[in-house]
Amino acid sequence: QITPLVVRERHRGYEVIDGFKRLRAARTLGWPALWVHVADVRGAQAKVQILHNNRREGLTEIEEAWIIHALHREDGLTQPEIGRLLGHHKSWVNRRLLLAEALSEELQADLRLGLVGATAARELCRLPRGNQNSAAKAVMHRGLTSRQTAKLVESLLGAADETAQA
């Protein structure tokens, strides 16, 4: 093990902040112990640190969205505050929040697996949750681009009735 896991104290144990892959590999190898660094961070700081520590290796956009959602809803930070903490504009924060809050769970799973792109998913967020999955299936089945997905969503939103939507 070259680099320690970064953990924080949490209730009656520890929570991993950085080193999820190292921990999984060590468990697979049956290692009885790991080198860890206990960071003195609380709630929002820990979430921000997770995002910063994983910039190189990259979290998926939906994983970023889940952390940003937690910062916003659990820790009560505003979108501009989150943007400043992460070095992004509030519009970047808003786009991530849309993925976590407006996207159906099934579509979130498809996004995480890479079956649908993040830009197309943001377009699909504009639809009611009940219509997202069928539209997403059409997007994936036809291999639509983000621009084509946007046109599909516009057409669905502008349809007069269910017959027109179909």
Short mmCIF file of N, CA and C in Angstrom, two decimals:
data_model
loop_
_atom_site.label_atom_id
_atom_site.label_comp_id
_atom_site.label_asym_id
_atom_site.label_seq_id
_atom_site.Cartn_x
_atom_site.Cartn_y
_atom_site.Cartn_z
N GLN A 1 0.85 -1.17 0.00
CA GLN A 1 0.00 0.00 0.00
C GLN A 1 0.89 1.24 0.00
N ILE A 2 0.78 2.03 -1.04
CA ILE A 2 1.64 3.21 -1.18
C ILE A 2 1.04 4.42 -0.48
N THR A 3 -0.26 4.58 -0.59
CA THR A 3 -0.93 5.76 -0.05
C THR A 3 -1.98 5.33 0.98
N PRO A 4 -2.04 6.03 2.11
CA PRO A 4 -3.03 5.64 3.12
C PRO A 4 -4.45 6.00 2.69
N LEU A 5 -5.40 5.29 3.27
CA LEU A 5 -6.79 5.70 3.13
C LEU A 5 -6.96 6.97 3.96
N VAL A 6 -7.85 7.84 3.55
CA VAL A 6 -8.19 9.01 4.36
C VAL A 6 -9.58 8.73 4.90
N VAL A 7 -9.71 8.76 6.23
CA VAL A 7 -10.98 8.48 6.88
C VAL A 7 -11.28 9.61 7.88
N ARG A 8 -12.53 9.63 8.31
CA ARG A 8 -12.91 10.53 9.39
C ARG A 8 -13.70 9.74 10.42
N GLU A 9 -13.62 10.18 11.67
CA GLU A 9 -14.40 9.52 12.71
C GLU A 9 -15.87 9.81 12.48
N ARG A 10 -16.66 8.77 12.65
CA ARG A 10 -18.10 8.91 12.41
C ARG A 10 -18.83 8.00 13.39
N HIS A 11 -19.57 8.58 14.31
CA HIS A 11 -20.34 7.83 15.30
C HIS A 11 -19.45 6.80 16.00
N ARG A 12 -19.65 5.51 15.68
CA ARG A 12 -18.87 4.45 16.36
C ARG A 12 -17.83 3.82 15.46
N GLY A 13 -17.46 4.49 14.40
CA GLY A 13 -16.48 3.91 13.49
C GLY A 13 -15.83 4.98 12.64
N TYR A 14 -15.46 4.60 11.44
CA TYR A 14 -14.79 5.51 10.53
C TYR A 14 -15.49 5.49 9.18
N GLU A 15 -15.42 6.62 8.48
CA GLU A 15 -16.00 6.76 7.15
C GLU A 15 -14.86 7.09 6.18
N VAL A 16 -14.79 6.37 5.07
CA VAL A 16 -13.74 6.60 4.09
C VAL A 16 -14.04 7.87 3.31
N ILE A 17 -13.05 8.74 3.22
CA ILE A 17 -13.16 9.96 2.44
C ILE A 17 -12.41 9.77 1.12
N ASP A 18 -11.25 9.13 1.20
CA ASP A 18 -10.46 8.88 0.00
C ASP A 18 -9.81 7.50 0.12
N GLY A 19 -9.91 6.72 -0.96
CA GLY A 19 -9.28 5.41 -0.97
C GLY A 19 -10.27 4.27 -1.10
N PHE A 20 -11.42 4.56 -1.71
CA PHE A 20 -12.46 3.53 -1.87
C PHE A 20 -11.95 2.33 -2.65
N LYS A 21 -11.19 2.60 -3.73
CA LYS A 21 -10.67 1.51 -4.56
C LYS A 21 -9.61 0.71 -3.82
N ARG A 22 -8.76 1.41 -3.05
CA ARG A 22 -7.73 0.72 -2.26
C ARG A 22 -8.37 -0.18 -1.22
N LEU A 23 -9.43 0.31 -0.59
CA LEU A 23 -10.12 -0.48 0.42
C LEU A 23 -10.74 -1.72 -0.22
N ARG A 24 -11.39 -1.56 -1.37
CA ARG A 24 -12.00 -2.70 -2.06
C ARG A 24 -10.94 -3.72 -2.46
N ALA A 25 -9.80 -3.24 -2.96
CA ALA A 25 -8.72 -4.15 -3.37
C ALA A 25 -8.15 -4.90 -2.16
N ALA A 26 -7.96 -4.19 -1.05
CA ALA A 26 -7.43 -4.82 0.15
C ALA A 26 -8.38 -5.89 0.68
N ARG A 27 -9.66 -5.62 0.63
CA ARG A 27 -10.64 -6.62 1.06
C ARG A 27 -10.61 -7.84 0.15
N THR A 28 -10.49 -7.59 -1.15
CA THR A 28 -10.41 -8.70 -2.11
C THR A 28 -9.18 -9.56 -1.85
N LEU A 29 -8.07 -8.90 -1.51
CA LEU A 29 -6.82 -9.62 -1.23
C LEU A 29 -6.79 -10.23 0.17
N GLY A 30 -7.77 -9.90 1.00
CA GLY A 30 -7.84 -10.45 2.34
C GLY A 30 -6.86 -9.83 3.32
N TRP A 31 -6.44 -8.61 3.06
CA TRP A 31 -5.50 -7.94 3.96
C TRP A 31 -6.19 -7.68 5.30
N PRO A 32 -5.51 -7.97 6.41
CA PRO A 32 -6.12 -7.77 7.73
C PRO A 32 -6.09 -6.31 8.21
N ALA A 33 -5.19 -5.49 7.64
CA ALA A 33 -5.06 -4.11 8.12
C ALA A 33 -4.60 -3.21 6.98
N LEU A 34 -4.91 -1.93 7.11
CA LEU A 34 -4.49 -0.93 6.14
C LEU A 34 -3.94 0.29 6.86
N TRP A 35 -3.08 1.00 6.17
CA TRP A 35 -2.54 2.25 6.67
C TRP A 35 -3.59 3.32 6.40
N VAL A 36 -3.98 4.08 7.43
CA VAL A 36 -4.99 5.12 7.27
C VAL A 36 -4.53 6.43 7.88
N HIS A 37 -5.08 7.50 7.36
CA HIS A 37 -4.89 8.83 7.93
C HIS A 37 -6.26 9.30 8.39
N VAL A 38 -6.39 9.64 9.67
CA VAL A 38 -7.66 10.11 10.20
C VAL A 38 -7.68 11.63 10.05
N ALA A 39 -8.56 12.11 9.19
CA ALA A 39 -8.68 13.56 8.94
C ALA A 39 -9.69 14.15 9.91
N ASP A 40 -9.39 15.32 10.40
CA ASP A 40 -10.29 16.01 11.32
C ASP A 40 -11.20 16.92 10.50
N VAL A 41 -12.20 16.32 9.85
CA VAL A 41 -13.16 17.08 9.05
C VAL A 41 -14.57 16.70 9.47
N ARG A 42 -15.46 17.63 9.29
CA ARG A 42 -16.86 17.42 9.63
C ARG A 42 -17.70 17.50 8.36
N GLY A 43 -18.93 17.00 8.41
CA GLY A 43 -19.94 16.98 7.36
C GLY A 43 -19.59 17.54 6.01
N ALA A 44 -19.83 18.82 5.80
CA ALA A 44 -19.64 19.44 4.49
C ALA A 44 -18.18 19.38 4.06
N GLN A 45 -17.26 19.58 5.00
CA GLN A 45 -15.83 19.53 4.66
C GLN A 45 -15.45 18.17 4.10
N ALA A 46 -15.99 17.11 4.67
CA ALA A 46 -15.68 15.76 4.21
C ALA A 46 -16.18 15.55 2.78
N LYS A 47 -17.38 16.03 2.50
CA LYS A 47 -17.94 15.87 1.15
C LYS A 47 -17.13 16.65 0.13
N VAL A 48 -16.74 17.86 0.49
CA VAL A 48 -15.91 18.67 -0.41
C VAL A 48 -14.58 17.98 -0.64
N GLN A 49 -14.02 17.41 0.41
CA GLN A 49 -12.74 16.71 0.27
C GLN A 49 -12.86 15.50 -0.64
N ILE A 50 -13.97 14.78 -0.57
CA ILE A 50 -14.19 13.64 -1.47
C ILE A 50 -14.14 14.11 -2.91
N LEU A 51 -14.82 15.21 -3.21
CA LEU A 51 -14.83 15.73 -4.58
C LEU A 51 -13.44 16.17 -5.02
N HIS A 52 -12.72 16.88 -4.14
CA HIS A 52 -11.37 17.33 -4.48
C HIS A 52 -10.40 16.16 -4.66
N ASN A 53 -10.49 15.16 -3.80
CA ASN A 53 -9.57 14.03 -3.87
C ASN A 53 -9.79 13.18 -5.11
N ASN A 54 -10.97 13.23 -5.67
CA ASN A 54 -11.29 12.36 -6.81
C ASN A 54 -11.34 13.11 -8.14
N ARG A 55 -10.82 14.31 -8.18
CA ARG A 55 -10.82 15.07 -9.44
C ARG A 55 -9.97 14.39 -10.51
N ARG A 56 -8.83 13.88 -10.12
CA ARG A 56 -7.92 13.25 -11.10
C ARG A 56 -8.53 11.99 -11.69
N GLU A 57 -8.93 11.09 -10.82
CA GLU A 57 -9.45 9.80 -11.27
C GLU A 57 -10.87 9.93 -11.77
N GLY A 58 -11.54 10.92 -11.29
CA GLY A 58 -12.85 11.26 -11.79
C GLY A 58 -14.01 10.46 -11.23
N LEU A 59 -14.91 11.19 -10.66
CA LEU A 59 -16.20 10.63 -10.31
C LEU A 59 -17.08 10.82 -11.54
N THR A 60 -18.09 10.02 -11.67
CA THR A 60 -19.04 10.25 -12.75
C THR A 60 -19.87 11.48 -12.37
N GLU A 61 -20.52 12.05 -13.35
CA GLU A 61 -21.33 13.24 -13.07
C GLU A 61 -22.45 12.95 -12.08
N ILE A 62 -23.00 11.76 -12.13
CA ILE A 62 -24.08 11.43 -11.19
C ILE A 62 -23.53 11.26 -9.77
N GLU A 63 -22.32 10.74 -9.65
CA GLU A 63 -21.71 10.63 -8.32
C GLU A 63 -21.42 12.02 -7.76
N GLU A 64 -20.92 12.93 -8.62
CA GLU A 64 -20.73 14.32 -8.19
C GLU A 64 -22.08 14.91 -7.77
N ALA A 65 -23.10 14.61 -8.56
CA ALA A 65 -24.44 15.14 -8.29
C ALA A 65 -24.94 14.70 -6.91
N TRP A 66 -24.73 13.44 -6.57
CA TRP A 66 -25.19 12.94 -5.27
C TRP A 66 -24.49 13.65 -4.12
N ILE A 67 -23.19 13.90 -4.27
CA ILE A 67 -22.45 14.60 -3.21
C ILE A 67 -22.91 16.05 -3.11
N ILE A 68 -23.08 16.70 -4.26
CA ILE A 68 -23.53 18.09 -4.27
C ILE A 68 -24.95 18.20 -3.70
N HIS A 69 -25.78 17.22 -4.03
CA HIS A 69 -27.14 17.18 -3.47
C HIS A 69 -27.07 17.11 -1.94
N ALA A 70 -26.18 16.29 -1.41
CA ALA A 70 -26.02 16.18 0.04
C ALA A 70 -25.52 17.50 0.64
N LEU A 71 -24.58 18.16 -0.04
CA LEU A 71 -24.11 19.45 0.46
C LEU A 71 -25.25 20.47 0.51
N HIS A 72 -26.09 20.43 -0.50
CA HIS A 72 -27.18 21.39 -0.60
C HIS A 72 -28.31 21.07 0.38
N ARG A 73 -28.76 19.82 0.41
CA ARG A 73 -29.94 19.45 1.21
C ARG A 73 -29.60 19.12 2.67
N GLU A 74 -28.50 18.39 2.89
CA GLU A 74 -28.17 17.97 4.25
C GLU A 74 -27.41 19.05 5.02
N ASP A 75 -26.48 19.72 4.32
CA ASP A 75 -25.63 20.69 4.99
C ASP A 75 -26.13 22.12 4.82
N GLY A 76 -27.16 22.31 3.98
CA GLY A 76 -27.79 23.61 3.84
C GLY A 76 -26.98 24.67 3.11
N LEU A 77 -26.01 24.23 2.31
CA LEU A 77 -25.22 25.21 1.56
C LEU A 77 -25.99 25.65 0.32
N THR A 78 -25.82 26.91 -0.05
CA THR A 78 -26.47 27.42 -1.26
C THR A 78 -25.65 27.01 -2.48
N GLN A 79 -26.26 27.12 -3.64
CA GLN A 79 -25.55 26.77 -4.87
C GLN A 79 -24.30 27.64 -5.08
N PRO A 80 -24.38 28.97 -4.87
CA PRO A 80 -23.15 29.77 -5.00
C PRO A 80 -22.06 29.38 -4.00
N GLU A 81 -22.45 29.02 -2.77
CA GLU A 81 -21.47 28.60 -1.77
C GLU A 81 -20.78 27.30 -2.21
N ILE A 82 -21.57 26.36 -2.70
CA ILE A 82 -20.99 25.10 -3.17
C ILE A 82 -20.04 25.37 -4.34
N GLY A 83 -20.47 26.23 -5.24
CA GLY A 83 -19.62 26.59 -6.38
C GLY A 83 -18.29 27.16 -5.95
N ARG A 84 -18.31 28.07 -4.97
CA ARG A 84 -17.06 28.66 -4.47
C ARG A 84 -16.17 27.60 -3.83
N LEU A 85 -16.76 26.71 -3.03
CA LEU A 85 -15.98 25.66 -2.37
C LEU A 85 -15.30 24.73 -3.38
N LEU A 86 -15.99 24.48 -4.50
CA LEU A 86 -15.48 23.52 -5.47
C LEU A 86 -14.77 24.16 -6.65
N GLY A 87 -14.75 25.49 -6.70
CA GLY A 87 -14.09 26.18 -7.79
C GLY A 87 -14.87 26.13 -9.10
N HIS A 88 -16.18 26.14 -8.99
CA HIS A 88 -17.05 26.11 -10.17
C HIS A 88 -18.11 27.20 -10.05
N HIS A 89 -18.72 27.51 -11.17
CA HIS A 89 -19.82 28.48 -11.19
C HIS A 89 -21.08 27.82 -10.65
N LYS A 90 -22.01 28.64 -10.16
CA LYS A 90 -23.25 28.10 -9.61
C LYS A 90 -24.07 27.36 -10.67
N SER A 91 -23.90 27.69 -11.94
CA SER A 91 -24.62 26.98 -13.00
C SER A 91 -24.13 25.53 -13.10
N TRP A 92 -22.84 25.29 -12.85
CA TRP A 92 -22.28 23.93 -12.84
C TRP A 92 -22.94 23.15 -11.70
N VAL A 93 -23.07 23.80 -10.55
CA VAL A 93 -23.70 23.17 -9.39
C VAL A 93 -25.16 22.85 -9.72
N ASN A 94 -25.84 23.80 -10.34
CA ASN A 94 -27.25 23.61 -10.69
C ASN A 94 -27.43 22.43 -11.64
N ARG A 95 -26.55 22.29 -12.62
CA ARG A 95 -26.66 21.16 -13.57
C ARG A 95 -26.48 19.83 -12.85
N ARG A 96 -25.58 19.77 -11.88
CA ARG A 96 -25.39 18.54 -11.12
C ARG A 96 -26.61 18.25 -10.24
N LEU A 97 -27.14 19.29 -9.63
CA LEU A 97 -28.33 19.11 -8.78
C LEU A 97 -29.52 18.59 -9.58
N LEU A 98 -29.66 19.06 -10.81
CA LEU A 98 -30.74 18.57 -11.67
C LEU A 98 -30.65 17.05 -11.84
N LEU A 99 -29.43 16.56 -12.03
CA LEU A 99 -29.26 15.11 -12.22
C LEU A 99 -29.70 14.34 -10.98
N ALA A 100 -29.40 14.88 -9.80
CA ALA A 100 -29.73 14.17 -8.56
C ALA A 100 -31.20 14.33 -8.17
N GLU A 101 -31.80 15.45 -8.53
CA GLU A 101 -33.14 15.74 -8.04
C GLU A 101 -34.25 15.52 -9.07
N ALA A 102 -33.96 15.75 -10.34
CA ALA A 102 -35.03 15.70 -11.34
C ALA A 102 -35.01 14.43 -12.18
N LEU A 103 -33.97 13.65 -12.08
CA LEU A 103 -33.81 12.46 -12.91
C LEU A 103 -34.37 11.24 -12.17
N SER A 104 -35.10 10.40 -12.89
CA SER A 104 -35.64 9.18 -12.28
C SER A 104 -34.49 8.28 -11.82
N GLU A 105 -34.77 7.44 -10.84
CA GLU A 105 -33.73 6.55 -10.30
C GLU A 105 -33.20 5.61 -11.39
N GLU A 106 -34.08 5.11 -12.22
CA GLU A 106 -33.66 4.21 -13.31
C GLU A 106 -32.72 4.93 -14.27
N LEU A 107 -33.04 6.16 -14.58
CA LEU A 107 -32.19 6.93 -15.49
C LEU A 107 -30.87 7.31 -14.82
N GLN A 108 -30.89 7.54 -13.51
CA GLN A 108 -29.64 7.79 -12.78
C GLN A 108 -28.72 6.57 -12.89
N ALA A 109 -29.31 5.38 -12.77
CA ALA A 109 -28.52 4.15 -12.89
C ALA A 109 -27.96 4.01 -14.30
N ASP A 110 -28.75 4.32 -15.32
CA ASP A 110 -28.28 4.27 -16.71
C ASP A 110 -27.14 5.26 -16.93
N LEU A 111 -27.26 6.43 -16.34
CA LEU A 111 -26.20 7.45 -16.45
C LEU A 111 -24.93 6.95 -15.78
N ARG A 112 -25.05 6.38 -14.60
CA ARG A 112 -23.88 5.87 -13.88
C ARG A 112 -23.18 4.76 -14.66
N LEU A 113 -23.97 3.94 -15.36
CA LEU A 113 -23.39 2.86 -16.16
C LEU A 113 -22.87 3.33 -17.51
N GLY A 114 -23.15 4.58 -17.85
CA GLY A 114 -22.68 5.11 -19.12
C GLY A 114 -23.58 4.78 -20.30
N LEU A 115 -24.79 4.31 -20.02
CA LEU A 115 -25.72 3.96 -21.09
C LEU A 115 -26.33 5.20 -21.72
N VAL A 116 -26.37 6.28 -20.98
CA VAL A 116 -26.85 7.57 -21.49
C VAL A 116 -25.86 8.63 -21.01
N GLY A 117 -25.59 9.61 -21.86
CA GLY A 117 -24.65 10.66 -21.52
C GLY A 117 -25.25 11.69 -20.57
N ALA A 118 -24.38 12.42 -19.89
CA ALA A 118 -24.84 13.40 -18.90
C ALA A 118 -25.59 14.55 -19.57
N THR A 119 -25.15 14.99 -20.74
CA THR A 119 -25.83 16.09 -21.41
C THR A 119 -27.23 15.67 -21.85
N ALA A 120 -27.34 14.47 -22.39
CA ALA A 120 -28.66 13.95 -22.78
C ALA A 120 -29.54 13.78 -21.53
N ALA A 121 -28.95 13.31 -20.44
CA ALA A 121 -29.71 13.13 -19.20
C ALA A 121 -30.24 14.46 -18.70
N ARG A 122 -29.43 15.52 -18.81
CA ARG A 122 -29.90 16.84 -18.38
C ARG A 122 -31.09 17.30 -19.22
N GLU A 123 -31.07 16.96 -20.50
CA GLU A 123 -32.23 17.28 -21.34
C GLU A 123 -33.45 16.49 -20.89
N LEU A 124 -33.26 15.22 -20.59
CA LEU A 124 -34.37 14.37 -20.17
C LEU A 124 -34.93 14.80 -18.82
N CYS A 125 -34.14 15.51 -18.01
CA CYS A 125 -34.61 16.04 -16.72
C CYS A 125 -35.78 16.99 -16.90
N ARG A 126 -35.90 17.58 -18.06
CA ARG A 126 -36.97 18.55 -18.31
C ARG A 126 -38.33 17.87 -18.40
N LEU A 127 -38.33 16.57 -18.62
CA LEU A 127 -39.58 15.81 -18.72
C LEU A 127 -40.04 15.39 -17.33
N PRO A 128 -41.34 15.15 -17.16
CA PRO A 128 -41.81 14.57 -15.89
C PRO A 128 -41.15 13.20 -15.70
N ARG A 129 -40.89 12.83 -14.46
CA ARG A 129 -40.21 11.56 -14.17
C ARG A 129 -40.89 10.37 -14.84
N GLY A 130 -42.20 10.40 -14.91
CA GLY A 130 -42.93 9.28 -15.51
C GLY A 130 -42.69 9.12 -17.00
N ASN A 131 -42.22 10.16 -17.66
CA ASN A 131 -41.97 10.11 -19.10
C ASN A 131 -40.48 9.94 -19.43
N GLN A 132 -39.63 10.09 -18.44
CA GLN A 132 -38.19 10.08 -18.69
C GLN A 132 -37.68 8.73 -19.20
N ASN A 133 -38.13 7.65 -18.60
CA ASN A 133 -37.58 6.34 -18.94
C ASN A 133 -37.92 5.92 -20.37
N SER A 134 -39.15 6.17 -20.80
CA SER A 134 -39.50 5.79 -22.17
C SER A 134 -38.74 6.66 -23.16
N ALA A 135 -38.58 7.93 -22.86
CA ALA A 135 -37.81 8.81 -23.75
C ALA A 135 -36.34 8.38 -23.76
N ALA A 136 -35.81 8.01 -22.60
CA ALA A 136 -34.42 7.57 -22.52
C ALA A 136 -34.19 6.29 -23.33
N LYS A 137 -35.16 5.39 -23.29
CA LYS A 137 -35.04 4.16 -24.08
C LYS A 137 -34.97 4.48 -25.56
N ALA A 138 -35.78 5.45 -25.99
CA ALA A 138 -35.73 5.86 -27.39
C ALA A 138 -34.37 6.48 -27.73
N VAL A 139 -33.85 7.29 -26.82
CA VAL A 139 -32.54 7.92 -27.02
C VAL A 139 -31.45 6.85 -27.16
N MET A 140 -31.46 5.87 -26.25
CA MET A 140 -30.44 4.82 -26.27
C MET A 140 -30.62 3.90 -27.47
N HIS A 141 -31.86 3.53 -27.76
CA HIS A 141 -32.15 2.61 -28.87
C HIS A 141 -31.73 3.22 -30.22
N ARG A 142 -32.01 4.49 -30.39
CA ARG A 142 -31.72 5.16 -31.65
C ARG A 142 -30.33 5.79 -31.68
N GLY A 143 -29.66 5.82 -30.54
CA GLY A 143 -28.32 6.42 -30.49
C GLY A 143 -28.35 7.92 -30.74
N LEU A 144 -29.35 8.60 -30.17
CA LEU A 144 -29.51 10.03 -30.41
C LEU A 144 -28.38 10.83 -29.76
N THR A 145 -28.01 11.90 -30.43
CA THR A 145 -27.03 12.84 -29.88
C THR A 145 -27.72 13.72 -28.85
N SER A 146 -26.95 14.53 -28.17
CA SER A 146 -27.52 15.46 -27.19
C SER A 146 -28.45 16.44 -27.87
N ARG A 147 -28.05 16.93 -29.02
CA ARG A 147 -28.89 17.89 -29.75
C ARG A 147 -30.20 17.24 -30.19
N GLN A 148 -30.11 16.00 -30.66
CA GLN A 148 -31.32 15.29 -31.06
C GLN A 148 -32.21 14.99 -29.85
N THR A 149 -31.59 14.69 -28.73
CA THR A 149 -32.33 14.46 -27.50
C THR A 149 -33.08 15.73 -27.09
N ALA A 150 -32.42 16.88 -27.21
CA ALA A 150 -33.06 18.16 -26.89
C ALA A 150 -34.28 18.39 -27.77
N LYS A 151 -34.16 18.05 -29.07
CA LYS A 151 -35.30 18.21 -29.97
C LYS A 151 -36.43 17.25 -29.60
N LEU A 152 -36.08 16.03 -29.23
CA LEU A 152 -37.09 15.06 -28.80
C LEU A 152 -37.84 15.58 -27.57
N VAL A 153 -37.10 16.08 -26.60
CA VAL A 153 -37.71 16.60 -25.38
C VAL A 153 -38.62 17.79 -25.71
N GLU A 154 -38.17 18.69 -26.57
CA GLU A 154 -39.00 19.83 -26.98
C GLU A 154 -40.30 19.35 -27.62
N SER A 155 -40.18 18.34 -28.47
CA SER A 155 -41.38 17.79 -29.13
C SER A 155 -42.33 17.18 -28.12
N LEU A 156 -41.79 16.43 -27.16
CA LEU A 156 -42.63 15.81 -26.15
C LEU A 156 -43.31 16.85 -25.26
N LEU A 157 -42.57 17.89 -24.90
CA LEU A 157 -43.14 18.94 -24.05
C LEU A 157 -44.20 19.75 -24.79
N GLY A 158 -44.03 19.85 -26.12
CA GLY A 158 -44.98 20.63 -26.91
C GLY A 158 -46.16 19.84 -27.43
N ALA A 159 -46.16 18.53 -27.19
CA ALA A 159 -47.25 17.68 -27.68
C ALA A 159 -48.55 18.01 -26.97
N ALA A 160 -49.62 18.05 -27.75
CA ALA A 160 -50.93 18.43 -27.22
C ALA A 160 -51.54 17.38 -26.29
N ASP A 161 -51.30 16.10 -26.59
CA ASP A 161 -51.90 15.03 -25.79
C ASP A 161 -51.01 13.79 -25.85
N GLU A 162 -51.43 12.73 -25.18
CA GLU A 162 -50.64 11.49 -25.13
C GLU A 162 -50.49 10.84 -26.50
N THR A 163 -51.50 10.98 -27.35
CA THR A 163 -51.42 10.43 -28.69
C THR A 163 -50.31 11.11 -29.48
N ALA A 164 -50.22 12.42 -29.34
CA ALA A 164 -49.17 13.18 -30.03
C ALA A 164 -47.79 12.81 -29.46
N GLN A 165 -47.73 12.58 -28.15
CA GLN A 165 -46.47 12.17 -27.54
C GLN A 165 -46.00 10.82 -28.06
N ALA A 166 -46.95 9.91 -28.20
CA ALA A 166 -46.60 8.56 -28.68
C ALA A 166 -46.07 8.64 -30.10
#
